[in-house]
Tab-separated table of C-alpha atoms in Angstrom:
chain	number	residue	atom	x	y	z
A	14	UNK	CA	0.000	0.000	0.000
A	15	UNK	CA	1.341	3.644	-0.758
A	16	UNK	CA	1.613	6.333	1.655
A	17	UNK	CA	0.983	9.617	1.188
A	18	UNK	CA	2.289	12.934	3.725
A	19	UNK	CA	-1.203	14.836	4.508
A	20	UNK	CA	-0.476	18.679	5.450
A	21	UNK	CA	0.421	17.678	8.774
A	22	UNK	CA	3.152	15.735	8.181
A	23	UNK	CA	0.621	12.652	9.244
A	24	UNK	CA	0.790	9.795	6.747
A	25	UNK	CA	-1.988	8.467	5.235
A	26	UNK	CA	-3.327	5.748	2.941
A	27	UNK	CA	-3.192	6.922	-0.540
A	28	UNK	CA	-6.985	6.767	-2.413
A	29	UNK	CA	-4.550	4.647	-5.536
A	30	UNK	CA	-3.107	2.142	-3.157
A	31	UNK	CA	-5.196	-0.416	-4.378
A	32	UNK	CA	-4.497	0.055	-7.872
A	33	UNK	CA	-1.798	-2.297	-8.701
A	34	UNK	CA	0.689	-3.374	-11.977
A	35	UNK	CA	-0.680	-6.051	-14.219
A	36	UNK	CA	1.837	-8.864	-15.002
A	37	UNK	CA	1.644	-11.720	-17.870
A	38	UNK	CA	2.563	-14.139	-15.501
A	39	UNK	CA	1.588	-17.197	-17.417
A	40	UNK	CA	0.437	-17.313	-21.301
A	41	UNK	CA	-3.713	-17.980	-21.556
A	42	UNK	CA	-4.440	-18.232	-25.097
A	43	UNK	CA	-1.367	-19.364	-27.096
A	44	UNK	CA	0.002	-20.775	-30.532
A	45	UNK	CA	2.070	-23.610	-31.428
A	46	UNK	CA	5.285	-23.906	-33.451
A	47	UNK	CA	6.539	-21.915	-36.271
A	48	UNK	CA	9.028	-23.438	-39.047
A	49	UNK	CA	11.248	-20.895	-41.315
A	50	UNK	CA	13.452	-22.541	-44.196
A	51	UNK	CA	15.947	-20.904	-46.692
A	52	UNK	CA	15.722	-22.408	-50.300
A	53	UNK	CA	17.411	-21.116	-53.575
A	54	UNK	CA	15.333	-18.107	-54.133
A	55	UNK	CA	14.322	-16.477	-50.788
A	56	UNK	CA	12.708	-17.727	-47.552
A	57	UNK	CA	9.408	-19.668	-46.278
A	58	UNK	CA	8.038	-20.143	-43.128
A	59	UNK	CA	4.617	-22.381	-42.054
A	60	UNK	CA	2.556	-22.306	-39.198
A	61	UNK	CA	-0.975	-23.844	-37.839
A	62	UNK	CA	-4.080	-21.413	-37.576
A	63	UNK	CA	-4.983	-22.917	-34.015
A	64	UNK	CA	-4.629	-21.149	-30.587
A	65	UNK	CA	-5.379	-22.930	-27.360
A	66	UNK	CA	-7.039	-21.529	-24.464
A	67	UNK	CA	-5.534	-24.042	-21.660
A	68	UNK	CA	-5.745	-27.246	-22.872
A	69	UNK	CA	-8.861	-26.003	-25.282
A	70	UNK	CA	-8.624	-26.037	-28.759
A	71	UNK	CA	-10.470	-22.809	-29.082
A	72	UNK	CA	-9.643	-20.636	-31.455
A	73	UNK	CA	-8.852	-22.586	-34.876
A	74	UNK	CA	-8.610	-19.357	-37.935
A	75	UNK	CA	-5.695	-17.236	-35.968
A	76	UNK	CA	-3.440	-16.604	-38.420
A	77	UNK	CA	0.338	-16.029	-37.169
A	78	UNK	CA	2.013	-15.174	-40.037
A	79	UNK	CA	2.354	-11.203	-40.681
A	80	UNK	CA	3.846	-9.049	-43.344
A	81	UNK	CA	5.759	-6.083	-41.540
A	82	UNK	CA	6.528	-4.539	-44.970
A	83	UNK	CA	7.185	-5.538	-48.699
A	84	UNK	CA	10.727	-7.466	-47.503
A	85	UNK	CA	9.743	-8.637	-43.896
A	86	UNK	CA	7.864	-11.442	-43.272
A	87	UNK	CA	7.141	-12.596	-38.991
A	88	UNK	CA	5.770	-15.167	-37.316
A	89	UNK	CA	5.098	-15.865	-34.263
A	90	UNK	CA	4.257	-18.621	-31.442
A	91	UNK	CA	2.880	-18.443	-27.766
A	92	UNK	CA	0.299	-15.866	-26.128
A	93	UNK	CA	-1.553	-14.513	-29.151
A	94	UNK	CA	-2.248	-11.352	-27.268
A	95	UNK	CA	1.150	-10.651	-26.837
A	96	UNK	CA	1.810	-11.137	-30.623
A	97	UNK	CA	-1.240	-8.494	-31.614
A	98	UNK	CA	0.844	-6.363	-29.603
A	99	UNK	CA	4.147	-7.086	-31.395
A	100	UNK	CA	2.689	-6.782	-34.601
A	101	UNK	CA	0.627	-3.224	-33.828
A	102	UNK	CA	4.371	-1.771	-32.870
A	103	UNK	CA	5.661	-2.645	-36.048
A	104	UNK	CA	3.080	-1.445	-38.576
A	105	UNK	CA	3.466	1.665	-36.860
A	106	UNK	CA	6.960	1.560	-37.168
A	107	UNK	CA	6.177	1.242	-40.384
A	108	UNK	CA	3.880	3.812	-40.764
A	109	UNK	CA	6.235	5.839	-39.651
A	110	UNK	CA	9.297	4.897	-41.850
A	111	UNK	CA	6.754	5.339	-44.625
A	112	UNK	CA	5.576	9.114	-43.361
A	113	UNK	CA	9.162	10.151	-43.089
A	114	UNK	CA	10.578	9.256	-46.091
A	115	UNK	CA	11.519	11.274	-49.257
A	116	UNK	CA	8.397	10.049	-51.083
A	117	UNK	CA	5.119	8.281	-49.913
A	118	UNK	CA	4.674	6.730	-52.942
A	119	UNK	CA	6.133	3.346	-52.236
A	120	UNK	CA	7.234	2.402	-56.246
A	121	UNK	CA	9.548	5.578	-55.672
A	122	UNK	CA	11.000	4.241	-52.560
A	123	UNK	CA	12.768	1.495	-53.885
A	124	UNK	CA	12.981	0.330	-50.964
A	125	UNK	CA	14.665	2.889	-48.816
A	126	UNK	CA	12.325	3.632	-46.605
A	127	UNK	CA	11.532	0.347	-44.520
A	128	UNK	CA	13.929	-1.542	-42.711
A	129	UNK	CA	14.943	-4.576	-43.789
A	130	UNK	CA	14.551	-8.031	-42.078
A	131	UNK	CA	18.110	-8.082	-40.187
A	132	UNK	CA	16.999	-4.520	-38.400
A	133	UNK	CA	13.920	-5.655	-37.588
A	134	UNK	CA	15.160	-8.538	-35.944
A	135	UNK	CA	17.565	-6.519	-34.011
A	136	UNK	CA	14.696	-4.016	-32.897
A	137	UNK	CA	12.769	-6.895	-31.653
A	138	UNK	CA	15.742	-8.238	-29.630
A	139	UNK	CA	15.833	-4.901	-27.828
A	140	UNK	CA	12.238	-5.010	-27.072
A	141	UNK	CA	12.161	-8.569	-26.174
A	142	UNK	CA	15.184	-8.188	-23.492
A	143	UNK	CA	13.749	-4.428	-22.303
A	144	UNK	CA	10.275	-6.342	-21.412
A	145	UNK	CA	12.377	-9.079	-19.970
A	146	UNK	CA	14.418	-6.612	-17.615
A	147	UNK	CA	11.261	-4.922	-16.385
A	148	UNK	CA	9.390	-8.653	-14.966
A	149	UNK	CA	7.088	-8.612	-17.745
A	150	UNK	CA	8.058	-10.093	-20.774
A	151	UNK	CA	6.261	-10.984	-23.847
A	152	UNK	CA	5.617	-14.423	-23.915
A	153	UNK	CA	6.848	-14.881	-27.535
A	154	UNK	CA	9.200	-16.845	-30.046
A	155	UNK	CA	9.119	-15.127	-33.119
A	156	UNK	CA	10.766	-16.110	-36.176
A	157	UNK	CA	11.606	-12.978	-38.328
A	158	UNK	CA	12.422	-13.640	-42.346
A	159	UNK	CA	13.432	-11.666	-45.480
A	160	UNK	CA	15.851	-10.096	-47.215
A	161	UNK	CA	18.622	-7.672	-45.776
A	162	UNK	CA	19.881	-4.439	-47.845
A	163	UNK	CA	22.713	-4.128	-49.970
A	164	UNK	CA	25.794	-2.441	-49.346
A	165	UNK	CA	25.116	0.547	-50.236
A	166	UNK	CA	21.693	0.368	-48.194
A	167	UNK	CA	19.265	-1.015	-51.198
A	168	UNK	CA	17.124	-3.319	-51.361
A	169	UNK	CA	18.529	-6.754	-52.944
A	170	UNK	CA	20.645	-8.435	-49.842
A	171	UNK	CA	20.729	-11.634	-48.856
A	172	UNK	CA	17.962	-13.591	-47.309
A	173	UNK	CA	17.730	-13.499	-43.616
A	174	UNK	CA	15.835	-16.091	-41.095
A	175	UNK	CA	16.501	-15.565	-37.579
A	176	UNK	CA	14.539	-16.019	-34.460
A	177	UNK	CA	14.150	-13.841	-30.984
A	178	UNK	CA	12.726	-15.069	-28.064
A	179	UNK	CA	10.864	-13.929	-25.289
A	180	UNK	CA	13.956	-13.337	-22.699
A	181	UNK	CA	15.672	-11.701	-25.903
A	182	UNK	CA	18.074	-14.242	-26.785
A	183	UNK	CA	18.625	-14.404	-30.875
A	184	UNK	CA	20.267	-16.453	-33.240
A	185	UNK	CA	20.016	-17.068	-37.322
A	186	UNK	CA	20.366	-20.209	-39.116
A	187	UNK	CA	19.162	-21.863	-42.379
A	188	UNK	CA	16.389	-23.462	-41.142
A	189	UNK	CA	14.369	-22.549	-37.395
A	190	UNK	CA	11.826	-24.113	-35.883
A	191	UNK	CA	9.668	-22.894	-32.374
A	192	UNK	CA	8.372	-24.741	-29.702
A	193	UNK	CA	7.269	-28.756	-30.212
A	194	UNK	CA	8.638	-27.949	-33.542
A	195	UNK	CA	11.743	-27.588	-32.380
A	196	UNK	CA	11.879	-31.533	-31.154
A	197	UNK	CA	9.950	-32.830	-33.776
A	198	UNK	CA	10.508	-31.147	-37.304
A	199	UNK	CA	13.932	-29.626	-36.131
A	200	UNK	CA	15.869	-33.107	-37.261
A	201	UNK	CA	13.440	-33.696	-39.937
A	202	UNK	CA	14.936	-30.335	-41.718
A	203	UNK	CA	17.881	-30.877	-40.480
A	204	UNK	CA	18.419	-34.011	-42.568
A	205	UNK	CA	16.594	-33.262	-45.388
A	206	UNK	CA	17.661	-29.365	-46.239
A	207	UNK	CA	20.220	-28.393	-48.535
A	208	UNK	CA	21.539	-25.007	-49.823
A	209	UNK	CA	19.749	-25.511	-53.192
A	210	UNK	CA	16.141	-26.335	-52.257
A	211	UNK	CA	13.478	-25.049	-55.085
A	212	UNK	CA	10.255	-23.273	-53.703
A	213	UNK	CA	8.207	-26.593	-54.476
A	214	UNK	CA	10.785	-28.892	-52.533
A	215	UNK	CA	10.872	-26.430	-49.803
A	216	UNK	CA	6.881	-25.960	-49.293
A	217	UNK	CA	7.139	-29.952	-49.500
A	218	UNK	CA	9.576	-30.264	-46.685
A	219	UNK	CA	7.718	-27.880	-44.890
A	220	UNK	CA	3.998	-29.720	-44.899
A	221	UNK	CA	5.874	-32.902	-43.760
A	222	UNK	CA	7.089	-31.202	-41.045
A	223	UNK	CA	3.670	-29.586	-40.015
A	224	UNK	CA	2.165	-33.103	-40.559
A	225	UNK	CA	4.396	-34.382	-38.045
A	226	UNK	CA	3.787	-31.475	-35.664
A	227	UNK	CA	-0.537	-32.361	-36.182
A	228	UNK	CA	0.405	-36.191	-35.356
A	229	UNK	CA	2.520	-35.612	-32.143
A	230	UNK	CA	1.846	-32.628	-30.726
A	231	UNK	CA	-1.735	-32.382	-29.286
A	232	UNK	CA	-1.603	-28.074	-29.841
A	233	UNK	CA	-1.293	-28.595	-32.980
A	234	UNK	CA	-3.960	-28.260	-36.037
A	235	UNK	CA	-3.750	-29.505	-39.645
A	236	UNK	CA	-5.047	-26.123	-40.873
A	237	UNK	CA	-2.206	-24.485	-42.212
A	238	UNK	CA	-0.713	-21.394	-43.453
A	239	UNK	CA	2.806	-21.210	-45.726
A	240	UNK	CA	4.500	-17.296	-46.398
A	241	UNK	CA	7.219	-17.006	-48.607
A	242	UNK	CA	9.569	-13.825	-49.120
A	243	UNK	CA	11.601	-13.410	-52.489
A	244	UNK	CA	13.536	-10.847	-54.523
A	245	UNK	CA	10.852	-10.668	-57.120
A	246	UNK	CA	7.892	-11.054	-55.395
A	247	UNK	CA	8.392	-9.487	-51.891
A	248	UNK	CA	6.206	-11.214	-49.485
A	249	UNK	CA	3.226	-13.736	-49.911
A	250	UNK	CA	1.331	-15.230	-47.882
A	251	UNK	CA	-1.088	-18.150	-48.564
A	252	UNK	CA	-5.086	-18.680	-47.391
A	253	UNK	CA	-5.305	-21.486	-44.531
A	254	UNK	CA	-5.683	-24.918	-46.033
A	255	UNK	CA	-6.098	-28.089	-44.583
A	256	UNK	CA	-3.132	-31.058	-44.771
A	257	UNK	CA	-4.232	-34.598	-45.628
A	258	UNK	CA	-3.593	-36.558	-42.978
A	259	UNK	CA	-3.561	-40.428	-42.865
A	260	UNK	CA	-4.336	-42.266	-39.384
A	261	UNK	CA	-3.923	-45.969	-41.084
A	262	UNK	CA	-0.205	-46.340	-39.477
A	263	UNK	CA	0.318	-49.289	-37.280
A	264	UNK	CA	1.361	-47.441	-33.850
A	265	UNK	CA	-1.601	-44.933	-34.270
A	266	UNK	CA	-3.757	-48.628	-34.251
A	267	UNK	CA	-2.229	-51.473	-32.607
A	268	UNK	CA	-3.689	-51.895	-29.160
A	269	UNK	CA	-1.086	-50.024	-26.492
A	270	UNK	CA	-0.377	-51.804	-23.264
A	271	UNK	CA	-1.305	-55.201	-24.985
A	272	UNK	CA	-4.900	-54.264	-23.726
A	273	UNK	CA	-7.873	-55.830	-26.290
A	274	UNK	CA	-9.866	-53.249	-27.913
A	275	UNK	CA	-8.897	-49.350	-27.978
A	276	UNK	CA	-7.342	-49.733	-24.436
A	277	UNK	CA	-10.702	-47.749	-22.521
A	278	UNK	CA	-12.860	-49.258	-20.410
């Protein structure tokens, strides 16, 4: 409770002491792994559409892959709250960038006026650990992809997948995956990706790996969404589709415990 001095020099209880600081202590409503492959011509990354409230599959259309700007692609896993938030700072970043530079017509920008991939990534680091310092961090693993500047600061650099975490720890690497994803599909790319994957090998890889994720890890949804970002193209993002699935394997049927039946009562 805060104190206050009165006139007198008497304290006295303050009529705010009651107010107090909200903390995330513990994620509520949160989303599943992200995967984020470099093939030959730019980057991809893949994600479910479900978020879990508990245990809950709840919500099952949140999509959690975002275009920052025409050369930035994020995703992001854990609370989805926490990810609106992420994603409202950077569009008005954005906005900003955009509203400050030379031109706002973006086909005379040529790119200039947004940051690329590699400074985004570096932003987010700093707000990440800054959160993390204050005891109330945001309870996210992002995975940031696209395509750095040039030399002399245009657009046309080389592709760029790295990932931050919520405690602000960052790394980059060919291939990244998040959460269960990072048990499961993590040695799946690992053995299958090479430097000169085409975009149809690399979407391939990456539904195998989100098949995976549906079978094994019960957060999981087979309602996906795949994002690519490329030189020519800048970013796309595809409309949620479903994965075919096939539940005819023999350890999804044989009885477990050497029990008759389905092994219930």
């Amino acid at each position: 409770m805060s104190l206050s001095l009165s006139a007198g020099g008497a304290p006295r209880a303050s009529s705010t002491s009651l107010s107090a600081t909200d903390r995330t202590r513990r994620p509520i409503v949160t989303g599943t792994s992200i995967l984020g492959i470099k093939y030959s011509n730019g980057v991809m990354l893949a994600s479910d559409t479900l978020c879990s409230y508990g245990s809950m599959a709840k919500y099952k259309n949140a999509e959690r892959l975002i275009s920052v700007n025409s050369k930035t692609l994020i995703g992001g896993g854990g609370e989805y709250s926490d990810f609106q938030s992420i994603t409202q700072l950077l569009k008005r970043n954005a906005l900003e960038d955009l509203c400050t530079a030379d031109s706002l017509y973006e086909d005379e920008m040529d790119g200039n006026g947004e940051e690329d991939a590699r400074q985004i990534w570096n932003y987010l680091r700093a707000v990440m650990y800054n959160r993390r310092n204050k005891m109330n961090p945001l309870w996210n693993d992002l995975v940031i992809a696209g395509f750095g500047s040039g030399g002399d600061g245009e657009a046309g650099g080389e592709c760029f997948l790295g990932l931050v975490d919520k405690i602000g720890t960052t790394y980059e690497d060919d291939y990244i995956a998040t959460g269960f994803g990072s048990y499961l599909a993590l040695p799946i790319l690992r053995e299958k990706w090479s430097v000169d994957l085409s975009e149809g090998e690399a979407r391939a890889l990456l539904e195998d790996c989100m098949r995976v994720l549906f079978y094994r890890d019960c957060r999981a949804l087979n309602r996906i969404q795949i994002a690519k970002v490329t030189k020519e193209d800048g970013v796309l993002i595809s409309d949620p589709y479903e994965l075919e699935t096939e539940w005819k394997s023999a350890s999804f049927v044989e009885p477990k415990g050497e029990l008759e039946g389905d092994g219930g009562w």
